[in-house]
CSV table of C-alpha atoms in Angstrom, one decimal:
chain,number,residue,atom,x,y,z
A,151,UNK,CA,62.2,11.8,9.1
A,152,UNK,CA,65.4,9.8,9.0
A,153,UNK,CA,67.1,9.4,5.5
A,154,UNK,CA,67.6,5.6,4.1
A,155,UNK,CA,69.6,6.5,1.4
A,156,UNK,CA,72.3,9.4,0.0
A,157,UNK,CA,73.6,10.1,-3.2
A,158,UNK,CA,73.1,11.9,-5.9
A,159,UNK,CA,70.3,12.6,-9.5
A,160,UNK,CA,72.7,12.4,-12.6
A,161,UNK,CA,71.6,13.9,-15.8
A,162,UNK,CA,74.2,14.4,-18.1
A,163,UNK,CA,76.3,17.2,-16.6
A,164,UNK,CA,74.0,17.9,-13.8
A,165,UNK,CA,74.4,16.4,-10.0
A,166,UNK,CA,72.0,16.7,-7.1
A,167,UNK,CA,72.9,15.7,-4.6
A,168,UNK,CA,70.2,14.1,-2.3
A,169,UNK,CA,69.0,11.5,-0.1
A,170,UNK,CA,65.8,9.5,0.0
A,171,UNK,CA,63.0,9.1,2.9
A,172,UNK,CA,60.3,6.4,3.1
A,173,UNK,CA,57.3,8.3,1.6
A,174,UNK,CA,54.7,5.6,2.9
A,175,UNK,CA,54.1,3.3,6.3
A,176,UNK,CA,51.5,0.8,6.9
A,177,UNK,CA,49.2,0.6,9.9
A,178,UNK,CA,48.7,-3.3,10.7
A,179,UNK,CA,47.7,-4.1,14.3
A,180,UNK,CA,50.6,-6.5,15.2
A,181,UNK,CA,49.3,-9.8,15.8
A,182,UNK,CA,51.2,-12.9,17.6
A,183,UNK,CA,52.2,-16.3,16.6
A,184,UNK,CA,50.7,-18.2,19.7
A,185,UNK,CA,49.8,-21.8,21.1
A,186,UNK,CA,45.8,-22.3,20.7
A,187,UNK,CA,45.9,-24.4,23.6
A,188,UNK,CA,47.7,-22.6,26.2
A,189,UNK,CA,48.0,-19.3,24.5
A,190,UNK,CA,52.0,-19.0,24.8
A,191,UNK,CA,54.0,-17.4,22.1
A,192,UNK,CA,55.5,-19.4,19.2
A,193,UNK,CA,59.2,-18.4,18.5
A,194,UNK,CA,61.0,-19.3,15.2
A,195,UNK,CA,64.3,-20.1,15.9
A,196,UNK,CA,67.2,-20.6,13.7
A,197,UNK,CA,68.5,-23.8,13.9
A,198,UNK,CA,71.0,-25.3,12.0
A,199,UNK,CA,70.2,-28.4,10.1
A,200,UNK,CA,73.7,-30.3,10.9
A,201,UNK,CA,74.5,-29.7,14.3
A,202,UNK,CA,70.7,-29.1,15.3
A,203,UNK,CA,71.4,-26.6,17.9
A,204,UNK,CA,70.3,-22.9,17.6
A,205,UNK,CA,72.6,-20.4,15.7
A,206,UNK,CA,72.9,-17.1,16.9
A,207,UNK,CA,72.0,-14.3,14.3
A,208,UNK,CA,76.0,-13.0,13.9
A,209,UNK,CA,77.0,-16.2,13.1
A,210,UNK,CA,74.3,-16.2,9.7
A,211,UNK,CA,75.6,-14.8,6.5
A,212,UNK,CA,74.4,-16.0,3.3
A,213,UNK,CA,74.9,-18.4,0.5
A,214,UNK,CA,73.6,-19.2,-3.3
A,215,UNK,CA,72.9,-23.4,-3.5
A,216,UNK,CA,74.2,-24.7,-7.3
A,217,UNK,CA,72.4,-27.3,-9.1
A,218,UNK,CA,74.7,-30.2,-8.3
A,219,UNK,CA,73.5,-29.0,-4.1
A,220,UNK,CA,76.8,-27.1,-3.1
A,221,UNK,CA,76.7,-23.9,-1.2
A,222,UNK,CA,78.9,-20.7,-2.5
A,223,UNK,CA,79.0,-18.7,0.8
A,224,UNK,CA,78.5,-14.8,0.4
A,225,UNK,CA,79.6,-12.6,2.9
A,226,UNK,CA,77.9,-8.4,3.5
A,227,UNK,CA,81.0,-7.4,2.2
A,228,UNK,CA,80.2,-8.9,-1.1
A,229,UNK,CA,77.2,-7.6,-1.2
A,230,UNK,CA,78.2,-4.4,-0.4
A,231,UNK,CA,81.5,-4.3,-2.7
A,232,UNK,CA,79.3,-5.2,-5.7
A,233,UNK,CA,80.4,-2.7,-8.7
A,234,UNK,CA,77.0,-1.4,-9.6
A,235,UNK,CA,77.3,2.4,-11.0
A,236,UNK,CA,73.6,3.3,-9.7
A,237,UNK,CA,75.0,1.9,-5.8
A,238,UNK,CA,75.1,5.9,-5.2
A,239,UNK,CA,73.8,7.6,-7.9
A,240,UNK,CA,70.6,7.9,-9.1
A,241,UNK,CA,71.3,7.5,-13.0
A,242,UNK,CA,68.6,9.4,-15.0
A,243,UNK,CA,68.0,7.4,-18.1
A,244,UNK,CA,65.5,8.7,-20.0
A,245,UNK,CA,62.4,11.1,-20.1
A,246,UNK,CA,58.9,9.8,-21.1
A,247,UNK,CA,55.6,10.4,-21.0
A,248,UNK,CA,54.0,9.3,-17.9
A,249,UNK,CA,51.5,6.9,-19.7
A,250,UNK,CA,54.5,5.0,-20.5
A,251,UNK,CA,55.2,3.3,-17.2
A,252,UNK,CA,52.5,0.8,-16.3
A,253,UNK,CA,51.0,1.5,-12.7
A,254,UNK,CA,51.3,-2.2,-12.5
A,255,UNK,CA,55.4,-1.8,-12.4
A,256,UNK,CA,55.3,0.8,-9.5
A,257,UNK,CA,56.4,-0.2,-5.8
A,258,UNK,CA,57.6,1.5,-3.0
A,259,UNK,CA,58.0,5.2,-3.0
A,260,UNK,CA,60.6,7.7,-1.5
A,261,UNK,CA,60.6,11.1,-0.8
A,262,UNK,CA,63.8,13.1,-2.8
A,263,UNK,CA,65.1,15.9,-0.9
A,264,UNK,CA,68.6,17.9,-1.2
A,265,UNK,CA,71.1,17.0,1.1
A,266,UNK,CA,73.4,20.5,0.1
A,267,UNK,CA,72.3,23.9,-0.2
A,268,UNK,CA,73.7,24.4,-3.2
A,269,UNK,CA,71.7,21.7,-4.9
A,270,UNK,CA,68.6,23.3,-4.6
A,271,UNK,CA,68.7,25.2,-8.0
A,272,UNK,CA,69.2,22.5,-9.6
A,273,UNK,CA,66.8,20.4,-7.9
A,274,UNK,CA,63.8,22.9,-8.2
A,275,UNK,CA,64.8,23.2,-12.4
A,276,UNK,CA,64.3,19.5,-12.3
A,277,UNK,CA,61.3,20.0,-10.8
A,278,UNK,CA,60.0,22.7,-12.6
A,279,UNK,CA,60.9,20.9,-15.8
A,280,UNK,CA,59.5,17.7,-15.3
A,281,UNK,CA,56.1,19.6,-14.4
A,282,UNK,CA,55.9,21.8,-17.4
A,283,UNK,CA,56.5,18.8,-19.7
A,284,UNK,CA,54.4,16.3,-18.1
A,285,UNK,CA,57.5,13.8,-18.4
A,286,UNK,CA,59.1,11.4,-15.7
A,287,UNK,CA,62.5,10.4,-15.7
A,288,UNK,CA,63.1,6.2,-16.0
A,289,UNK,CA,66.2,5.8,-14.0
A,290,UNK,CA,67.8,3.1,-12.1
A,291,UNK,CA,69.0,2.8,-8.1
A,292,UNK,CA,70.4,0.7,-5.6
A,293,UNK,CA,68.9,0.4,-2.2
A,294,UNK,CA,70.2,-2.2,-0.2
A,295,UNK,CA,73.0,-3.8,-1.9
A,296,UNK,CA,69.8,-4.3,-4.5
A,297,UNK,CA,69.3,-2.5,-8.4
A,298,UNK,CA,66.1,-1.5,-9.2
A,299,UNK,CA,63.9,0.4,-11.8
A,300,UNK,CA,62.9,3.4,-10.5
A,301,UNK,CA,61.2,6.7,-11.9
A,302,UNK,CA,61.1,10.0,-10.8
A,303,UNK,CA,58.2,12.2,-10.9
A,304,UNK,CA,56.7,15.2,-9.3
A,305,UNK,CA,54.0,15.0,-5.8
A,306,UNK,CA,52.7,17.9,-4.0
A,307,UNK,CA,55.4,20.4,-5.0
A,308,UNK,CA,58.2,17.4,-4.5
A,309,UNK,CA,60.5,15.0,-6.1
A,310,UNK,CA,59.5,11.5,-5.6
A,311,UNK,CA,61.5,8.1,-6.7
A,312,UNK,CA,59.7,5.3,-6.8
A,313,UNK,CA,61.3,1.9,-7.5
A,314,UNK,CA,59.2,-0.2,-10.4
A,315,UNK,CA,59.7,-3.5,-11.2
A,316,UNK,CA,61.8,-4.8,-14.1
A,317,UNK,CA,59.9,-5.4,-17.4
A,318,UNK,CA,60.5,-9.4,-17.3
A,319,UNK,CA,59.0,-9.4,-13.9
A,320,UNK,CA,55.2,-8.6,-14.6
A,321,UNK,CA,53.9,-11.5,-15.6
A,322,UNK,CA,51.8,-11.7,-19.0
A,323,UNK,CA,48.0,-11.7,-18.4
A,324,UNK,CA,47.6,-14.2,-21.3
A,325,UNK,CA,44.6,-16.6,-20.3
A,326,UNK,CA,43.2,-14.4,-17.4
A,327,UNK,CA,40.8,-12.6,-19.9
A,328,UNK,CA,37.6,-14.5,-21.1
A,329,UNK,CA,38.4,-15.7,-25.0
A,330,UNK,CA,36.3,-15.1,-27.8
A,331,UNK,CA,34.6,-12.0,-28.9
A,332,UNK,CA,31.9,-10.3,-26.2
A,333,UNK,CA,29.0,-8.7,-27.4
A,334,UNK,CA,27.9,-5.1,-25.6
A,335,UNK,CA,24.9,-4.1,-26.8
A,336,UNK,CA,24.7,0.2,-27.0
A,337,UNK,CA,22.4,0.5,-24.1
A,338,UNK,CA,24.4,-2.0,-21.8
A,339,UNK,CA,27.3,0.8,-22.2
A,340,UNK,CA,25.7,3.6,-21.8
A,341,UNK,CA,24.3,2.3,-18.9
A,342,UNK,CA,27.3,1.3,-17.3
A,343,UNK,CA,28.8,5.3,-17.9
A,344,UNK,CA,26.4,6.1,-16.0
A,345,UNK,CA,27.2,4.3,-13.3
A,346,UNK,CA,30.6,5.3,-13.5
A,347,UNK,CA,29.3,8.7,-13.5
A,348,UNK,CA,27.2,8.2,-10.6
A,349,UNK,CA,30.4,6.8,-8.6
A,350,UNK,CA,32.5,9.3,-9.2
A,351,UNK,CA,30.5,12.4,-8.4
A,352,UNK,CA,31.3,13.6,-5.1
A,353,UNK,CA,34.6,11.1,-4.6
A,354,UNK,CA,37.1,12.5,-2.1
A,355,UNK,CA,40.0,9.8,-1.3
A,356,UNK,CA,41.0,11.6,1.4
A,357,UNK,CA,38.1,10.1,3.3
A,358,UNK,CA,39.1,6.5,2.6
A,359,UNK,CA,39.9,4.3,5.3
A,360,UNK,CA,41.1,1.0,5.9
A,361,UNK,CA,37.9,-0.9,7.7
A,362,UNK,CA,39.7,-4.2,8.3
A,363,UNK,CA,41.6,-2.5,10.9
A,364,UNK,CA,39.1,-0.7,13.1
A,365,UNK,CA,36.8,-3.9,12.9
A,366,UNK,CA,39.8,-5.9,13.8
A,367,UNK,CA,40.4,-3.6,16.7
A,368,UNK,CA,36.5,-3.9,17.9
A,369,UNK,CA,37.0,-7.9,17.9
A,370,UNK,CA,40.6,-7.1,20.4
A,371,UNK,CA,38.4,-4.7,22.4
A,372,UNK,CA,35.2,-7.0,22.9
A,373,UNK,CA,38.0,-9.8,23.9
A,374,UNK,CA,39.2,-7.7,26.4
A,375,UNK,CA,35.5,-7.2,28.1
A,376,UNK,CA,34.6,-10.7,28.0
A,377,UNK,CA,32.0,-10.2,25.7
A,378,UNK,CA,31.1,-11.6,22.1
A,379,UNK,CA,32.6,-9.8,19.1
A,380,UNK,CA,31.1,-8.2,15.9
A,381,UNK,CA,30.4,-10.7,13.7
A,382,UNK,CA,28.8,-10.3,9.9
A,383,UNK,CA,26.1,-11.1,8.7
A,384,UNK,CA,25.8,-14.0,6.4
A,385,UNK,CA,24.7,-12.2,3.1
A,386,UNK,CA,21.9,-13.8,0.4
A,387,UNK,CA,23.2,-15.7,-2.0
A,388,UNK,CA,23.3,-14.2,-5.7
A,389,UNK,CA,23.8,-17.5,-8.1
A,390,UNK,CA,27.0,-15.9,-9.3
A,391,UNK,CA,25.0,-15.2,-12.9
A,392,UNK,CA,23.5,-11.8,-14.2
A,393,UNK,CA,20.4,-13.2,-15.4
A,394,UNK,CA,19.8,-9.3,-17.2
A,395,UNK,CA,22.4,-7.4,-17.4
A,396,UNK,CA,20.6,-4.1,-17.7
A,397,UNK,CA,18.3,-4.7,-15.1
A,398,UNK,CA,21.8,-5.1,-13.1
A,399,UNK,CA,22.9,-1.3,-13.8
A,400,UNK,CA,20.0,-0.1,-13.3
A,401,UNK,CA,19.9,-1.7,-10.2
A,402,UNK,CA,23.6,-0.3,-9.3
A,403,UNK,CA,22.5,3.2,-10.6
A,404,UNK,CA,19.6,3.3,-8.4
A,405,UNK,CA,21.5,2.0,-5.1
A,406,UNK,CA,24.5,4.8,-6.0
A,407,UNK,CA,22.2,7.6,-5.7
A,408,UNK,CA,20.6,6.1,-2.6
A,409,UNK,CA,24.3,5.3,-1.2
A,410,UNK,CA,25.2,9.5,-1.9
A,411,UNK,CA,23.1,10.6,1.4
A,412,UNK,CA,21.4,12.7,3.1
A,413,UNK,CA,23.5,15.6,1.6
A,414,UNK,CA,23.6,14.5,-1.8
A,415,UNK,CA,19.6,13.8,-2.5
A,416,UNK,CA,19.0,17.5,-0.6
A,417,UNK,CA,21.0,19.1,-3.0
A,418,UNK,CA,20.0,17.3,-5.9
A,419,UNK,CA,16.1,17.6,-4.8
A,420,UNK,CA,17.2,21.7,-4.1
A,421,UNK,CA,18.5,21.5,-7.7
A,422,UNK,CA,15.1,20.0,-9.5
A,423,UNK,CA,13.2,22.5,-7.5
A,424,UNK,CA,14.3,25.1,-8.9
A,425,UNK,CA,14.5,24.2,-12.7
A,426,UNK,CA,10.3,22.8,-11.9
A,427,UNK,CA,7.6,25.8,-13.2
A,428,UNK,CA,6.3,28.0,-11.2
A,429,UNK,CA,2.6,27.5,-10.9
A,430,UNK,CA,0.2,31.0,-10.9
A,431,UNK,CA,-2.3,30.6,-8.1
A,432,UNK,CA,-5.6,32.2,-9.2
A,433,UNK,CA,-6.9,35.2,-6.6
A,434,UNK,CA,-9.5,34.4,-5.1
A,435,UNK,CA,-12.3,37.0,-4.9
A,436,UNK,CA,-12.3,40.0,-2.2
A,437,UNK,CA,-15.6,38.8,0.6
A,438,UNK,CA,-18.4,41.0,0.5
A,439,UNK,CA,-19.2,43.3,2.6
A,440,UNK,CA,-22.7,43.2,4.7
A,441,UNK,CA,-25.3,45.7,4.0
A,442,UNK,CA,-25.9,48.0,7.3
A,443,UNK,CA,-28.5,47.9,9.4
A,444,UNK,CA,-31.5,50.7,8.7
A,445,UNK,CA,-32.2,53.1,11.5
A,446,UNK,CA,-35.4,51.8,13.4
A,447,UNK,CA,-37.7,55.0,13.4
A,448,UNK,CA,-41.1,56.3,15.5
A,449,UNK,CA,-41.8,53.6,18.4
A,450,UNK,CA,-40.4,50.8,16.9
A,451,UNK,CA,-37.1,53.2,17.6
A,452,UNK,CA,-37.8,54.0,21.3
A,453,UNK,CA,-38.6,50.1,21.7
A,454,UNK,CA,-35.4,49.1,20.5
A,455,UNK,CA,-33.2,51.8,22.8
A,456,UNK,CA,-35.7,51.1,25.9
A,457,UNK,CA,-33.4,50.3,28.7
A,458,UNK,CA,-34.1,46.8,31.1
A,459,UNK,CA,-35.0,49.0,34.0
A,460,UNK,CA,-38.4,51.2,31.9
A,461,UNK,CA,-39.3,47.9,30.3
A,462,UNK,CA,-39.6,45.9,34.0
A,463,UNK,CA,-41.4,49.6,35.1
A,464,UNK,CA,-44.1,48.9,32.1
A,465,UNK,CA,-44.7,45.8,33.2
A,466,UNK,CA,-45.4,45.8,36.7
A,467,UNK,CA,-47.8,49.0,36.0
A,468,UNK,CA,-49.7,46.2,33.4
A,469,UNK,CA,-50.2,44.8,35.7
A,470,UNK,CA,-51.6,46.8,38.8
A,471,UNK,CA,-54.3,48.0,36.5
A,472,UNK,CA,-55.0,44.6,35.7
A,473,UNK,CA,-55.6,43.8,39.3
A,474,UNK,CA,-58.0,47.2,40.0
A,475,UNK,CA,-60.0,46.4,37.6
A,476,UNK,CA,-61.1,42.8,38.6
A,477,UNK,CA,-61.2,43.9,42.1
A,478,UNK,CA,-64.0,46.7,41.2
A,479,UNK,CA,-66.0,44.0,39.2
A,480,UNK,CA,-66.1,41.5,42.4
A,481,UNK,CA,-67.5,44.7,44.5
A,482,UNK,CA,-70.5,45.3,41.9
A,483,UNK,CA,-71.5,42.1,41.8
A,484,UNK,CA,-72.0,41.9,45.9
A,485,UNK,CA,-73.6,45.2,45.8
A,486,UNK,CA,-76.1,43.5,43.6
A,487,UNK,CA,-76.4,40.2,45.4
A,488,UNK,CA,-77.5,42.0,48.2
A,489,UNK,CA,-80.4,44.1,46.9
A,490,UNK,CA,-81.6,41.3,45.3
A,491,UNK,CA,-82.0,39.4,48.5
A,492,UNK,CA,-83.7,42.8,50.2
C-alpha cells in the first residue's frame, strides 16, 4: 500500500511518527457517459465562459466568487502555505468514551502505521492503552490542504484514523420523526424482539455482498451475447398500511425462520428432538411354540414310512387277484351251461 499522508500523533510530550494508508476502496463497474443514438462517448470539457475555447487543465487554478460577483484568485500555493498546526500533525485532543462520537459523524478511514522504528513503543502503548480503556482519541488533521475532525481508535490489532464530520455539519433531524405520542402495546414489542432475535442469530457480515454489482454485471454480460437481460419481477402491491400490526411480526417471525435454511431448521428440528420424551414401546409377547407331532405306532406306523415303490407293489398284486378270480367264475358257469344242454 502506498502512504497518502506523513506526520506525526501528538499527545502531550509524546510523538509518533506515522503516515496514513486508505483503509477502504469501492468496487463500482465503471460505466460511460455516451450518445443514445450513436453510442459515442460524451466528453466534459472545460471551456472558458469568455473566450469560449477549451482551457487546458494547467492553465485552471481556483477562485472564491464575493457577493458583489468578483473573483479572488487562489493559487496551490495558498492552499498549501495555509498555517494550520494539524497540516502535519495529528493533534490528539481528547479521550472519550466511544459512545460519544455519533456513527453518523464518521467518514473515510485510514490505516495508522509507524514510519520510524523507534516509534513503535510508543505507538503500541497507544494502542494498548486505548484498548484497555475502551476510549478513542478526538483529534484533528489535515489531508489535502483540508482540516478535519478525526478520531482514532483501535481495528484488528491496529490504529485507525478516521476523519468525522464537524458538529455544525450533521444536520438536525427535527421534523423527520412522526409527531405526537405513539402507542406500543406490550405484545407489539415483544414481538418485535423477537424478530430481532430471529435476525440476528446466525448473522456473519463477512458473507455480505454487494448484489447491485454482480446483477449489473449479468445485464453487461447478456449485452454482450445478444440476448435479453435479467429483469425483476414486478412485486404485489402492499397498500403501504399495516392493517395489524401483530399479524405483521408474526408474519416476519415466521418468514425469518423459513429464510435461516436448510442448515438452520436441521439443527433446530435435531435440537427439539432431543428435548421430546422418549416413548417405552410395550414387548410384545414371545410366539408359541407348536406342539410335536406323536409317533404313529402298529400299522398305521408302517403305513406312514411305506416307501412309493411297496405301495405301487400292493397295488398291482390287488389287483391280479382281482382278475383270477373273475376269470374262474366265467369257467364255472360254461362248465354248467354245457351239462345242462347234454
Amino acid at each position: 500500500m502506498r502512504a497518502t499522508w506523513k506526520g506525526a500523533i501528538s499527545f502531550g510530550l509524546v510523538t509518533i511518527p506515522v503516515q496514513l494508508f486508505t483503509a477502504t476502496e469501492e468496487h463500482d463497474i465503471p460505466l460511460r457517459q455516451v450518445h443514445e443514438k450513436d453510442g459515442s462517448r460524451v466528453r466534459l470539457r472545460r471551456v472558458c465562459e469568455a473566450e469560449d475555447v477549451e482551457i487546458p487543465y494547467q492553465e485552471i487554478t481556483k477562485g472564491y466568487e464575493t457577493p458583489d460577483g468578483s473573483m479572488i484568485m487562489l493559487s496551490d500555493e495558498d492552499l498549501a502555505d495555509l498555517p494550520l498546526p494539524s497540516k502535519k500533525l495529528i493533534d490528539v485532543l481528547a479521550f472519550v468514551d466511544a459512545e460519544t462520537i455519533d456513527p453518523l459523524m464518521f467518514s473515510k478511514a485510514y490505516y495508522v502505521g509507524t514510519s520510524d522504528r523507534a516509534a513503535d513503543k510508543p505507538y503500541a502503548l497507544l494502542k494498548e492503552a486505548l484498548t484497555e480503556s475502551g476510549k478513542i482519541a478526538v483529534t484533528k488533521i489535515a489531508i489535502r490542504s483540508r482540516e478535519s475532525l478525526a478520531v482514532l481508535r483501535v481495528h484488528e490489532d491496529t490504529l485507525v484514523l478516521q476523519t468525522c464530520l464537524w458538529p455544525d455539519e450533521v444536520r438536525p433531524a427535527a421534523g423527520v420523526a412522526p409527531e405526537g405520542e405513539v402507542k406500543i402495546r406490550p405484545q407489539e414489542l415483544q414481538m418485535a424482539r423477537s424478530l430481532m432475535d430471529m435476525l440476528s442469530q446466525d448473522f456473519d457480515l463477512s458473507t455480505l455482498h454487494d448484489e447491485y454489482q454482480e446483477t449489473l454485471q449479468q445485464v453487461i454480460e447478456a449485452r454482450l451475447q445478444g440476448v435479453e437481460p435479467p429483469r425483476e419481477e414486478e412485486a404485489a402491491p402492499t397498500g403501504g398500511k399495516v392493517i395489524d400490526l401483530m399479524a405483521a411480526l408474526e408474519n416476519s417471525v415466521r418468514a425469518a425462520k423459513e429464510s435461516r435454511g436448510k442448515r438452520g431448521a436441521a439443527q433446530e428440528t435435531e435440537a427439539e428432538v432431543r428435548t421430546l420424551p422418549v416413548r417405552k414401546t410395550a414387548k410384545k409377547p414371545p410366539a408359541k411354540k407348536a406342539a410335536p407331532a406323536r409317533k404313529a405306532t402298529g400299522s398305521a406306523a408302517k403305513k406312514a414310512t411305506a416307501s412309493p415303490k411297496e405301495a405301487d407293489g400292493k397295488k398291482t398284486t390287488a389287483a391280479t387277484k382281482s382278475t383270477a378270480k373273475a376269470t374262474a367264475k366265467k369257467t364255472a358257469a360254461k362248465k354248467t351251461t354245457k351239462r345242462a344242454s347234454a
